[in-house]
Short mmCIF file of C-alpha atoms in Angstrom, two decimals:
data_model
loop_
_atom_site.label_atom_id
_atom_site.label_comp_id
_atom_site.label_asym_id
_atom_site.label_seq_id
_atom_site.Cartn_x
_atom_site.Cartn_y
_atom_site.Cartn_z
CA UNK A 1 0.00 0.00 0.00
CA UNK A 2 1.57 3.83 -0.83
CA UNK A 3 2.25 5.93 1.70
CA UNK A 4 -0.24 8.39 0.55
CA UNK A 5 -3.44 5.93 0.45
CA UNK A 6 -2.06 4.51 3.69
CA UNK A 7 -2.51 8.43 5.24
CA UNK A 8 -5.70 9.16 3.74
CA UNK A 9 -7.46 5.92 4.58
CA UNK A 10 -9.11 6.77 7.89
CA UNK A 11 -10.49 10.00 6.27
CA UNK A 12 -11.93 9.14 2.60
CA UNK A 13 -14.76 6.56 2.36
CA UNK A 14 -13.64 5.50 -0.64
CA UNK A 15 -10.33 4.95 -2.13
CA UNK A 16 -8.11 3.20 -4.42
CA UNK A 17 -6.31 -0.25 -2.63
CA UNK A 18 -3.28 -1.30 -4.70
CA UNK A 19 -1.84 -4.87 -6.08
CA UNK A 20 -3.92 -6.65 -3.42
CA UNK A 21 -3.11 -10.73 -4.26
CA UNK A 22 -6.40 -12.47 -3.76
CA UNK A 23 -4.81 -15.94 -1.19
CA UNK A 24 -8.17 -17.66 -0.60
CA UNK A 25 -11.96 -17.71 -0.60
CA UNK A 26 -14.13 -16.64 2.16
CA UNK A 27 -17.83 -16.64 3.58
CA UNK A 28 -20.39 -15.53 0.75
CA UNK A 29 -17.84 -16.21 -2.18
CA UNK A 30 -15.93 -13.27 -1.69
CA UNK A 31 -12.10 -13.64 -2.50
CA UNK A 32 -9.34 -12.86 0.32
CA UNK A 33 -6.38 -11.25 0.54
CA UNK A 34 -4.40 -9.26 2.80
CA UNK A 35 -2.53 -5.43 2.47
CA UNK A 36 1.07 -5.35 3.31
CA UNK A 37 0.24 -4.71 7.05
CA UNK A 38 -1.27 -8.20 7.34
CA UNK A 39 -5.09 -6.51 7.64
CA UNK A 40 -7.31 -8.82 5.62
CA UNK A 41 -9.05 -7.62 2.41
CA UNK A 42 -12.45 -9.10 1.72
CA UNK A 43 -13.32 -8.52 -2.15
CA UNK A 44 -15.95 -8.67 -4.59
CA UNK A 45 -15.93 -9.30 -8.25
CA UNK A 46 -12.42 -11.60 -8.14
CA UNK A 47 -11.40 -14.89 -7.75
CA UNK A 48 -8.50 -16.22 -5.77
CA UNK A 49 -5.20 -16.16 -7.35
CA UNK A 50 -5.96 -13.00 -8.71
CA UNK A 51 -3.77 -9.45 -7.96
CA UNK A 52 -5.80 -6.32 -7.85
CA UNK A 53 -6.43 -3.07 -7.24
CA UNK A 54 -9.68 -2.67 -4.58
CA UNK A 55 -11.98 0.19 -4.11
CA UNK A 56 -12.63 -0.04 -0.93
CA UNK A 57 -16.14 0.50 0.37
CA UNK A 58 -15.88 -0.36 4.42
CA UNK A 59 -12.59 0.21 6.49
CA UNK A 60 -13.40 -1.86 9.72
CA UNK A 61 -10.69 -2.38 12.44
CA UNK A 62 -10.57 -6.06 11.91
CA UNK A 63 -10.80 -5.74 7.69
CA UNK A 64 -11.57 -4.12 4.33
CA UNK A 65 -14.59 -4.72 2.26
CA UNK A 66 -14.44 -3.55 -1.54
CA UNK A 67 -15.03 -4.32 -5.14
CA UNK A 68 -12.29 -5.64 -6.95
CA UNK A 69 -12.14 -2.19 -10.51
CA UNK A 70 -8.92 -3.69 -12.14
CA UNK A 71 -7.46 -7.18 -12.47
CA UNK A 72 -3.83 -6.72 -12.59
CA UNK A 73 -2.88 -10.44 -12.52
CA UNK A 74 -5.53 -13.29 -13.65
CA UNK A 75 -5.35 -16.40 -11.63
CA UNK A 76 -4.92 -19.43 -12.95
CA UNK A 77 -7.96 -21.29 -11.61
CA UNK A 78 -10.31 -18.72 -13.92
CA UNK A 79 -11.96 -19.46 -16.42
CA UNK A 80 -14.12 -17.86 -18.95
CA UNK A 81 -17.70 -17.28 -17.57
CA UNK A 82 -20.62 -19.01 -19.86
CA UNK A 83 -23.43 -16.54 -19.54
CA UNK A 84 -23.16 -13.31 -20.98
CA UNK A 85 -24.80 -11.63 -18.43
CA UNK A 86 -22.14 -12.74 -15.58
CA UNK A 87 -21.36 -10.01 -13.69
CA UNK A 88 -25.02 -8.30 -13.37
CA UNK A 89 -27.65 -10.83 -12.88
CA UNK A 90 -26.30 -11.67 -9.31
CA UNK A 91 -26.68 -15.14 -9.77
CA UNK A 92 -23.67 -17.65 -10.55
CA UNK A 93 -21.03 -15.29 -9.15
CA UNK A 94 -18.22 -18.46 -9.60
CA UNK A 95 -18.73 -19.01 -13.14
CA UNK A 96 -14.93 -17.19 -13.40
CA UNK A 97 -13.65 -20.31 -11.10
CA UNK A 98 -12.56 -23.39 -11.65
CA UNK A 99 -15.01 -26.52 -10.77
CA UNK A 100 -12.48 -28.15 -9.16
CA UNK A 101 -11.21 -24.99 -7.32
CA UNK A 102 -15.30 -23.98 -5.93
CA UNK A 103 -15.18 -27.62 -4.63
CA UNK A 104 -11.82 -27.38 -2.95
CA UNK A 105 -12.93 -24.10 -1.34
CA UNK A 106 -16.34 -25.22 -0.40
CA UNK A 107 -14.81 -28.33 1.21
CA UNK A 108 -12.45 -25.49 3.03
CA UNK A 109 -15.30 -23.71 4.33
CA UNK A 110 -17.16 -26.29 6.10
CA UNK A 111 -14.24 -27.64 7.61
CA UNK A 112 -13.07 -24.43 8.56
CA UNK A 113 -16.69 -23.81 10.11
CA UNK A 114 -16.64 -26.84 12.27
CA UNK A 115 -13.24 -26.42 13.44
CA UNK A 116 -13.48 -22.36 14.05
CA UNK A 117 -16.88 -21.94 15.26
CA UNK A 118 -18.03 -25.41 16.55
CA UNK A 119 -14.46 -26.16 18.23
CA UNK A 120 -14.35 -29.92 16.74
CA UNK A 121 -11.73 -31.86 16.03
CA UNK A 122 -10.62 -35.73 14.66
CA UNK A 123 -13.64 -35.69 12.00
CA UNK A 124 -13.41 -37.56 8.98
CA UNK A 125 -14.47 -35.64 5.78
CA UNK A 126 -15.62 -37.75 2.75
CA UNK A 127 -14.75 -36.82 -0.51
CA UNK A 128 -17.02 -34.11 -1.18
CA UNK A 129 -20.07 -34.90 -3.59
CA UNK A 130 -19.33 -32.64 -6.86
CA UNK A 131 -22.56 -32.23 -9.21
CA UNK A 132 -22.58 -34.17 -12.45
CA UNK A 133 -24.45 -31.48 -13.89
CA UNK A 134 -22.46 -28.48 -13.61
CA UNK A 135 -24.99 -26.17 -15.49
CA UNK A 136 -28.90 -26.26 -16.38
CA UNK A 137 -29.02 -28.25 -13.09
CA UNK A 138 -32.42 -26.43 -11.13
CA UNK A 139 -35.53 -27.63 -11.93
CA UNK A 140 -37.14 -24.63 -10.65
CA UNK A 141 -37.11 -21.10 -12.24
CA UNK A 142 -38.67 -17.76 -11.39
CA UNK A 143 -38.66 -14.64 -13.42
CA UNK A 144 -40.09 -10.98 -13.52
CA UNK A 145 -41.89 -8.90 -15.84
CA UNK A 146 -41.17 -5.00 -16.16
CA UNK A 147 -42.19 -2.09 -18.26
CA UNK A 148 -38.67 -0.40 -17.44
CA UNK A 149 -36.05 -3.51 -17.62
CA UNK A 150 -32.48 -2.32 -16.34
CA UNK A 151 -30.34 0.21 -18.40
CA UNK A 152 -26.89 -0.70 -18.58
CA UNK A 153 -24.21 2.37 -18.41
CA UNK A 154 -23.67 1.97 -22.10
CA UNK A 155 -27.02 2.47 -22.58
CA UNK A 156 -27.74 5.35 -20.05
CA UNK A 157 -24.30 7.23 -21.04
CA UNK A 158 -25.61 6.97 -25.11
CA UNK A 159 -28.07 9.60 -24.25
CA UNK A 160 -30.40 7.75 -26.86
CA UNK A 161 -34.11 7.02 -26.67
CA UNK A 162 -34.36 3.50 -25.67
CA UNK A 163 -37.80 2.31 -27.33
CA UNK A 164 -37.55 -1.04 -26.08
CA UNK A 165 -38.58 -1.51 -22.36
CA UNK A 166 -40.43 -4.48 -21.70
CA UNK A 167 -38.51 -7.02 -19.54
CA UNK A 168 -38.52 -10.41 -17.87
CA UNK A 169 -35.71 -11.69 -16.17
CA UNK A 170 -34.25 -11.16 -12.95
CA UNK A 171 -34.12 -8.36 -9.85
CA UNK A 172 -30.42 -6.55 -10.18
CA UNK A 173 -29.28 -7.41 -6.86
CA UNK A 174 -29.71 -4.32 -4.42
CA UNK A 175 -31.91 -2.96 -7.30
CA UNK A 176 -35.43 -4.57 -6.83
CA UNK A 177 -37.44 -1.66 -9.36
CA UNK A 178 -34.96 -2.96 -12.19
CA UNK A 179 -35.11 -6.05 -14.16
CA UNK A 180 -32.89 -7.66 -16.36
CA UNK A 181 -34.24 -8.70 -19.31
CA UNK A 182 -32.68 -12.20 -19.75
CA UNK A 183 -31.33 -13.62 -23.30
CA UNK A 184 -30.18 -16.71 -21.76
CA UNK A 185 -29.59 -18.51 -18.78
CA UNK A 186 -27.37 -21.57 -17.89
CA UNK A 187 -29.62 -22.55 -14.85
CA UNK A 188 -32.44 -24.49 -16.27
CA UNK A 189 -32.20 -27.03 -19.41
CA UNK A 190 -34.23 -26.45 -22.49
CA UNK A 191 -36.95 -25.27 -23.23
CA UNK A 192 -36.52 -23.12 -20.95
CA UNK A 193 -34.47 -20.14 -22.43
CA UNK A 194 -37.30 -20.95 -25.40
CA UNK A 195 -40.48 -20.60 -23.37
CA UNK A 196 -39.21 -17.17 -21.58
CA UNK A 197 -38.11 -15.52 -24.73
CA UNK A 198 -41.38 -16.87 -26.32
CA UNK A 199 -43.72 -15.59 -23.64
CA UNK A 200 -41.63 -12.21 -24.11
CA UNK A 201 -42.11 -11.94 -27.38
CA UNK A 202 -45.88 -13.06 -27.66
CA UNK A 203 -46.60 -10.40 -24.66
CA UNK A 204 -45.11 -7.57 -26.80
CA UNK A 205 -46.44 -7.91 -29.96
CA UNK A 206 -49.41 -8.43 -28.94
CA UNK A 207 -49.72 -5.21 -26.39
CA UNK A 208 -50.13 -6.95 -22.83
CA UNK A 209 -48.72 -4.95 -20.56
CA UNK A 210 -45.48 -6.15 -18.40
CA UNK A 211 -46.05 -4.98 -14.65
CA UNK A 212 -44.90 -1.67 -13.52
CA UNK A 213 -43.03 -2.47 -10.37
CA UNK A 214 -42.85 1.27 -9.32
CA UNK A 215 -46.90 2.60 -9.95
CA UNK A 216 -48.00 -1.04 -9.37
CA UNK A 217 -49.86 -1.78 -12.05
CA UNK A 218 -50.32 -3.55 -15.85
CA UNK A 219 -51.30 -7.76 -16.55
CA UNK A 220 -48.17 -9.75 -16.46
CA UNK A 221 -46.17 -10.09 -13.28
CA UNK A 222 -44.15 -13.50 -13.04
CA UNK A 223 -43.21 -16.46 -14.52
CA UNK A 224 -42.72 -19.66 -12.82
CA UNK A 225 -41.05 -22.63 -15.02
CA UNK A 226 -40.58 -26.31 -13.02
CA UNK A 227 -39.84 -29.70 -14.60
CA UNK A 228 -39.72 -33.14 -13.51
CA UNK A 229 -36.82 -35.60 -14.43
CA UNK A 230 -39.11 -36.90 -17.27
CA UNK A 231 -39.10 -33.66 -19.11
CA UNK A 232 -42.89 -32.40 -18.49
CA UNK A 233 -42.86 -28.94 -17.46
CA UNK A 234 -45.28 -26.56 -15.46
CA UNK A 235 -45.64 -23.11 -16.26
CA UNK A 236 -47.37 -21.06 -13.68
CA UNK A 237 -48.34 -17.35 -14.13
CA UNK A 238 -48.70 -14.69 -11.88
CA UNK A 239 -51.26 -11.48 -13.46
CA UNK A 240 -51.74 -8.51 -11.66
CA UNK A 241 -55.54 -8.57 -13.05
CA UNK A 242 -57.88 -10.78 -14.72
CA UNK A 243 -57.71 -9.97 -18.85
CA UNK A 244 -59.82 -13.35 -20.25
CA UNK A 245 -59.26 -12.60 -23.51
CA UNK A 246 -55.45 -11.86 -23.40
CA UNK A 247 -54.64 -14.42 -20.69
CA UNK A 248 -55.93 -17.32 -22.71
CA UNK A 249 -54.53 -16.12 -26.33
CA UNK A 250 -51.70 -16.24 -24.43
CA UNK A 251 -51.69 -19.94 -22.71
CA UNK A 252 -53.19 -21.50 -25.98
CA UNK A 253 -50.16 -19.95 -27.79
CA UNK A 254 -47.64 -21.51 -25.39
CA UNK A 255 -49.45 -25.13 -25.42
CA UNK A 256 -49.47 -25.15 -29.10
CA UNK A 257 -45.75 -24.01 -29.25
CA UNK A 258 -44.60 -26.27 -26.79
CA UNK A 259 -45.91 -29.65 -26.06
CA UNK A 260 -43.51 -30.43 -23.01
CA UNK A 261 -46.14 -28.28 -21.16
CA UNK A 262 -48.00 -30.66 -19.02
CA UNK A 263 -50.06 -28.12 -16.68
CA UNK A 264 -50.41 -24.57 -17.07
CA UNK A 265 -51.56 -22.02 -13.97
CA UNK A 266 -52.26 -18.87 -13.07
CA UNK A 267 -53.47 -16.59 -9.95
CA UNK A 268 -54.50 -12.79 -10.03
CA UNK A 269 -51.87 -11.20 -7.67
CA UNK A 270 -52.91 -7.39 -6.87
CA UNK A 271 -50.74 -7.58 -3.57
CA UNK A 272 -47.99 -5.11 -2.66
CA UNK A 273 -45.59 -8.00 -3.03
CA UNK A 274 -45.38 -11.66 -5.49
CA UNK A 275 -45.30 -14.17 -2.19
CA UNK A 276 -47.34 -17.36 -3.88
CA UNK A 277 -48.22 -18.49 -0.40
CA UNK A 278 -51.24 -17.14 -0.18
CA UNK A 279 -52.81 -17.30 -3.57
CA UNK A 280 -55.30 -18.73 -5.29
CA UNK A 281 -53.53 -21.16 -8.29
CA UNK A 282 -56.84 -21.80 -11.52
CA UNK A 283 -55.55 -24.61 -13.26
CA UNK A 284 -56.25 -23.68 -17.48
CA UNK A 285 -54.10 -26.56 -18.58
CA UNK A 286 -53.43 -30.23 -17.04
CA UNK A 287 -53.42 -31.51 -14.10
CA UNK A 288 -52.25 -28.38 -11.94
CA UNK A 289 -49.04 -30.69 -10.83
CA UNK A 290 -46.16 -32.40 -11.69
CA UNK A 291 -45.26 -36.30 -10.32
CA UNK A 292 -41.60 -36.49 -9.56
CA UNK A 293 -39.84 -40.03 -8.86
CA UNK A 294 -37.36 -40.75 -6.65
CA UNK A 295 -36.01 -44.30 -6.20
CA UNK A 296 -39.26 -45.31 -6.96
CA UNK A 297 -41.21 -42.96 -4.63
CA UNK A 298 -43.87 -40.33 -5.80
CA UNK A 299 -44.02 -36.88 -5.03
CA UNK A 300 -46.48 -34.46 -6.31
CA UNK A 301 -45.36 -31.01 -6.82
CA UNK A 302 -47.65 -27.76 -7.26
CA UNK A 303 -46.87 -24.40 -7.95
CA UNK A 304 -46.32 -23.81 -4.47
CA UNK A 305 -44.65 -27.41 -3.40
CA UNK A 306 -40.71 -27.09 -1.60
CA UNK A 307 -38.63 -29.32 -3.55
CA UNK A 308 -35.14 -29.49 -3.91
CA UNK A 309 -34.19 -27.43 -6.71
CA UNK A 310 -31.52 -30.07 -8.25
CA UNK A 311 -33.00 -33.28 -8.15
CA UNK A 312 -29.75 -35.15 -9.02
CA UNK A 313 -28.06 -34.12 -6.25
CA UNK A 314 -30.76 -34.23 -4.01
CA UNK A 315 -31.65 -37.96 -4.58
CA UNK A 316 -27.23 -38.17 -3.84
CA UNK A 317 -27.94 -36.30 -0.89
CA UNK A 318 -31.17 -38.60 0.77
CA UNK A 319 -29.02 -41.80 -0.64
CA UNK A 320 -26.01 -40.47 1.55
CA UNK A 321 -28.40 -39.30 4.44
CA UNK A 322 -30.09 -42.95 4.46
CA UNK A 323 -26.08 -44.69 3.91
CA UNK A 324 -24.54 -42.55 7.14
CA UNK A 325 -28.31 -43.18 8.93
CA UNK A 326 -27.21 -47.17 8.82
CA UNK A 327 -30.70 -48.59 9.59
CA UNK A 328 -31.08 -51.90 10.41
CA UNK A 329 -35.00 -52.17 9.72
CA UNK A 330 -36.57 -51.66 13.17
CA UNK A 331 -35.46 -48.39 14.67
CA UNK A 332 -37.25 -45.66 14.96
CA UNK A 333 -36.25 -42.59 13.28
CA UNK A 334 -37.50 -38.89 13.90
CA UNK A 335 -36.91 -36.29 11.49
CA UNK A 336 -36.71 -32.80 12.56
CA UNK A 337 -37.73 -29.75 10.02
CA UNK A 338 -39.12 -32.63 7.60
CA UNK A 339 -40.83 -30.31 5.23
CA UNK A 340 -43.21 -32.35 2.74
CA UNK A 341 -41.32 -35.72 4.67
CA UNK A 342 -39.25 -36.37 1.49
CA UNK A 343 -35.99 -37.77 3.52
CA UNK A 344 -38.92 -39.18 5.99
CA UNK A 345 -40.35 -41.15 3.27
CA UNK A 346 -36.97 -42.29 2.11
CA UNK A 347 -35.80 -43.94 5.14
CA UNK A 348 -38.80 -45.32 6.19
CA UNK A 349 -38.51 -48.05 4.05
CA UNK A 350 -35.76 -49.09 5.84
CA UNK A 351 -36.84 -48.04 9.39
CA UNK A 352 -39.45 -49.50 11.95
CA UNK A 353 -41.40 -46.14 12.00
CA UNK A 354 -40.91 -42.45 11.41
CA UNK A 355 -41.82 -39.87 12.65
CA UNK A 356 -41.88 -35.88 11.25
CA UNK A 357 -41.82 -32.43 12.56
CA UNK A 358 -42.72 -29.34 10.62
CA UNK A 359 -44.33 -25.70 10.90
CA UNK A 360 -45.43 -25.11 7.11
CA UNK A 361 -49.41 -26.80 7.54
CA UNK A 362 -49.05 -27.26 3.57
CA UNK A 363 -46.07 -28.89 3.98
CA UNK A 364 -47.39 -31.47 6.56
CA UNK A 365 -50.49 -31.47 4.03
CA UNK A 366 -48.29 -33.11 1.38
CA UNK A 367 -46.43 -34.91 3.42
CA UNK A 368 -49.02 -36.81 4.31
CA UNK A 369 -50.62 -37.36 0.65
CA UNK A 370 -47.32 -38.62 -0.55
CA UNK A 371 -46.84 -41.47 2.60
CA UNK A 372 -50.20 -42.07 1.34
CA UNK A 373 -49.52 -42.15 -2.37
CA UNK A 374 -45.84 -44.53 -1.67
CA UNK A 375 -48.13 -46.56 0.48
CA UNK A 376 -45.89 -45.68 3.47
CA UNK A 377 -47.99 -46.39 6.30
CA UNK A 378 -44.89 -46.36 9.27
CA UNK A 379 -44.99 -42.52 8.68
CA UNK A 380 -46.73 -40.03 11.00
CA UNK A 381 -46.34 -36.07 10.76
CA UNK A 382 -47.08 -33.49 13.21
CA UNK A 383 -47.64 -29.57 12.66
CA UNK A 384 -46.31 -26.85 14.47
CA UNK A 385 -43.11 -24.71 15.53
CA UNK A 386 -40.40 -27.36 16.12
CA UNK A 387 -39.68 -25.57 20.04
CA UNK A 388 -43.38 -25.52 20.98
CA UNK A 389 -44.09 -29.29 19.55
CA UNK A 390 -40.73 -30.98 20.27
CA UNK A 391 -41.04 -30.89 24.03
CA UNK A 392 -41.04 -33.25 26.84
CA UNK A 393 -44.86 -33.86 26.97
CA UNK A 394 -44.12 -34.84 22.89
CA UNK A 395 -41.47 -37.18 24.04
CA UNK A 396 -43.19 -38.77 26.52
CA UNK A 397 -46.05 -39.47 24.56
CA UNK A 398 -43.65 -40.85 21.61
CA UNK A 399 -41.34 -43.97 20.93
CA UNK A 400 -37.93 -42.77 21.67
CA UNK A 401 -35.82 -42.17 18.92
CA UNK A 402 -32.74 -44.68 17.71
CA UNK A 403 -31.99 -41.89 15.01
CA UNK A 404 -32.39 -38.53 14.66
CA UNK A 405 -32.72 -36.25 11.38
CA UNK A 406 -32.17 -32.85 11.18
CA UNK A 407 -32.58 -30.45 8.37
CA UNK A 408 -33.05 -27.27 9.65
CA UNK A 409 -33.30 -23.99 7.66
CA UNK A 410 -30.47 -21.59 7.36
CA UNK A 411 -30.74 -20.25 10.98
CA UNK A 412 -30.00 -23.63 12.22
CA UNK A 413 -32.07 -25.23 15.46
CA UNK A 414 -33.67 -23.40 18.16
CA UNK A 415 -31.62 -23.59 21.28
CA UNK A 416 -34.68 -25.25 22.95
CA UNK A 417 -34.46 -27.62 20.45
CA UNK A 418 -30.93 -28.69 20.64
CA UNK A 419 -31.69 -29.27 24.78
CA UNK A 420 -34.66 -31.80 23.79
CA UNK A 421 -32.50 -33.55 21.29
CA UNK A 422 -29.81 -33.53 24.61
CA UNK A 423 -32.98 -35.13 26.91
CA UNK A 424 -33.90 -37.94 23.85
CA UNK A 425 -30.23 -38.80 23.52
CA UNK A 426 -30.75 -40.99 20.09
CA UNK A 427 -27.87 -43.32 19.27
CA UNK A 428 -27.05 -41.43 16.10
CA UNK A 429 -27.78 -37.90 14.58
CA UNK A 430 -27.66 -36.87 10.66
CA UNK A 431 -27.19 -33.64 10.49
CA UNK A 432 -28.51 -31.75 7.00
CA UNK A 433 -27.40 -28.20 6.64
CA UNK A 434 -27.24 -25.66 3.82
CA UNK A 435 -25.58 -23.44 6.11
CA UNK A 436 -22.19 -25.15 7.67
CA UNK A 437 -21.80 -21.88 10.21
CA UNK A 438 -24.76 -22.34 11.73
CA UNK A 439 -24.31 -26.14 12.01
CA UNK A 440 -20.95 -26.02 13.53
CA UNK A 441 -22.71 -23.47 16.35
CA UNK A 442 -25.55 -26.42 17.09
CA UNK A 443 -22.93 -29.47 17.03
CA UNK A 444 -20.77 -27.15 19.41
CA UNK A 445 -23.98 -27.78 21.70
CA UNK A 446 -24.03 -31.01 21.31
CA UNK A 447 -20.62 -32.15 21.72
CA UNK A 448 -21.37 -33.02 25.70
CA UNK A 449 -23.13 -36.06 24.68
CA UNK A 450 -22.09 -36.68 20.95
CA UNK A 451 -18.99 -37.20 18.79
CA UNK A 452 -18.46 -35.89 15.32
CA UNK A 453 -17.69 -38.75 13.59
CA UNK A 454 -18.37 -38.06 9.50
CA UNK A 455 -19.05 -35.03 7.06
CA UNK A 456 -20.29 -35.23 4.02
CA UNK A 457 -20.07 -31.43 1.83
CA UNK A 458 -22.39 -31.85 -1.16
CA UNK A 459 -22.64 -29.15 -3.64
CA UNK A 460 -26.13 -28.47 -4.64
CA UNK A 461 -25.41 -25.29 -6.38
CA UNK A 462 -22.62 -25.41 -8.80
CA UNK A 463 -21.41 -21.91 -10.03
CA UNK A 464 -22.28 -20.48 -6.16
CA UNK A 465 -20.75 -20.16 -3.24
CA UNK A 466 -23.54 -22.40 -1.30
CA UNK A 467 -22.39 -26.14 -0.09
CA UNK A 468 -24.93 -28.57 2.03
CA UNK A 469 -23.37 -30.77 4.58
CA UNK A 470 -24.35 -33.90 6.00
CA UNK A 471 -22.89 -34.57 9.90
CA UNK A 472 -22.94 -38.02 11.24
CA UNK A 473 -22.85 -37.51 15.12
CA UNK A 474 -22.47 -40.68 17.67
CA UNK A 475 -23.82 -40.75 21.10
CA UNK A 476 -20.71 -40.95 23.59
CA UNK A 477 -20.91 -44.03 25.86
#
């Protein structure tokens, strides 16, 4: 760092931090590196390996946050990104990295999590599960419509009358008025990219009116594209009012165009915001779901239906949950945060009975259609906030457990939680986690009673910075 930047940092926001050598990654999928007096340098829009210069945009006494303006140096782990709108979309901010290098760093960060926040030692890590699919790997997409899409600075610095403002896409990150109007993405297999760009161009030649996100108003608000691993799609609409005439030129356009279609939906949205919780889905087309197989169970998903996003690597992820679970055929296994009881329903074929926890009614709705529908009958869900049902009275009143399953959302378990699982004192816990910091805290609180034995990172979300991680803990004797 120069003398004269080194002077001037406490008193200018912003400034100019020279031939900073990106070392590592860190939390988020920002790259690290450090300045010359050993204070770490957290920045955006790099890629370890690399040497730049940093405009800094936070000076904190423990580090630097910034944005990474010129790349002096490329590393040699980048590559070139696929999608040519890397960079402003938000999404798929490693597509400049190396597979094999966003493995090796997500493999770092959960270990590092374990060890730095949970205190735990002498684990064994398993090779972590890389996704055979490293693109067009979700199964679920989402996009916008807008009457003013997202200028870019060539555009707005042209001073030229830009005739063309319809958009659907994406939100620019930190930007949620402006959407990018998409020409491809690298997210969802065909016909995807297709049925966007033909729903765009149908909607504009034809005069229906893309929502305007600012005065809250117009006909089409959101596109919802899912698929099954059979290739039959859903496409689900969200309209900010009812136009009969429009709305079904539209949908019999699409189902001629595109016979992959197998259900097409639609709900009148005039809310403040495009939640699908609490709408109203009018089938037009199909049966108003999809069926999705697993290792020969059925699950029936809606427009509004949690599923994992990347059903390759989730079926790898509930095989690996069921191999680390090691059931025998009699025990009895409870599953914590179960959602619509997919990992429930997988195990139970080799456990004595399950049983489920969840607070999403809908969720415990469909979990209970599909034990119905895979003729599961050793299944049994309950309803309600996980500290309020998962209490003494619940575990009196209940087989105790031989196994327990967590998969908790990103905040991790309840404390209260973690002291019941303490009182039940199961022979073995699976841990499932999509966020390894938050894990590391609840193991930490378990480590009294249980030892660490196995972790299992599997990435779910090539091209991002996001890892799962199955635990294997072992009740001490």
């Amino acid at each position: 760092m120069s003398a004269f930047l080194a002077t001037n940092m406490a008193r200018r926001k912003h400034y100019i931090l020279e031939n900073i050598r990106l070392e590592n990654a860190g939390a988020k999928g920002v790259a690290v590196g450090k300045t010359d007096e050993g204070k770490t340098v957290l920045v955006s829009g790099a890629v370890p390996g690399d040497l730049v210069n940093v405009l800094v945009r936070k000076n904190k006494s423990r580090y630097i946050e910034g944005d990474a303006v010129e790349i002096l140096g490329k590393s040699p782990d980048r590559v070139e990104p696929k999608c040519i709108h890397f960079g402003v979309c938000g999404g798929c901010k490693w597509q400049n990295l190396s597979y094999e290098k966003q493995l090796e760093f997500k493999k770092n960060e959960v270990e590092n999590n374990l060890r730095r926040i949970g205190g735990l030692s002498d684990f064994e890590t398993l090779p972590i599960l890389g996704s055979e699919r490293q693109y067009f790997y979700r199964n679920k997409m989402e996009f916008s419509f807008s009457n003013a899409r997202w200028l870019s600075p060539k555009e707005i610095n042209s001073q030229e009358e830009i005739a063309e403002r319809n958009a659907l896409g994406f939100h620019i990150p930190g930007m949620w008025s402006k959407i990018l109007d998409l020409k491809e993405c690298w997210l969802q297999e065909a016909p995807s990219n297709e049925i966007r760009l033909a729903v765009k161009d149908f909607a504009t030649k034809n005069g229906l009116e893309f929502f305007d996100v600012k005065n809250h108003g117009g006909f089409l608000r959101s596109l919802m594209l899912r698929q099954n691993s059979k290739g039959e799609w859903m496409v689900a609409f969200q309209l900010f009012r009812e136009e009969k005439e429009n709305r079904e030129a539209l949908f019999d356009f699409l189902l001629g165009k595109f016979p992959q279609i197998k259900t097409l939906l639609y709900a009148i949205n005039p809310k403040a915001n495009d939640s699908i919780y609490d709408l109203d889905f009018q089938t037009y087309f199909g049966e108003g779901f999809l069926t999705e197989e697993m290792d020969g169970l059925k699950f029936r998903i809606g427009p509004k239906s949690f599923f994992q996003t990347n059903y390759h690597q989730a079926l790898e992820l509930y095989r690996k949950t069921l191999e680390l679970a090691d059931l025998q055929g009699g025990e009895t296994v409870y599953d914590l945060y179960t959602g619509t009881g997919t990992i429930a329903q997988y195990v139970a074929r080799k456990a004595g009975q399950v049983i489920g926890i969840e607070a999403v009614p809908e969720a415990i709705a469909a979990a209970k259609d599909h034990a119905k529908l895979n003729g599961l009958e050793n299944c049994t869900f309950y309803c309600g906030d996980m500290k309020e049902v998962f209490t003494e009275e619940f575990l009196a009143a209940h087989p105790k457990a031989d196994v327990l399953i967590t998969d908790p959302p990103r905040d991790g378990m309840h404390q209260k939680v973690v002291e019941q699982i303490l009182k039940l004192r199961p022979e073995k816990i699976v841990y499932v986690s999509c966020n390894s910091a938050t894990q590391a805290r609840d193991i930490a609180l378990l480590k009294e009673a249980y030892t660490l034995r196995k972790i299992l990172p599997v990435d779910m979300f090539p091209q991002t910075h996001h890892i799962e991680n199955i635990a294997l803990l072992i009740r001490k004797s």
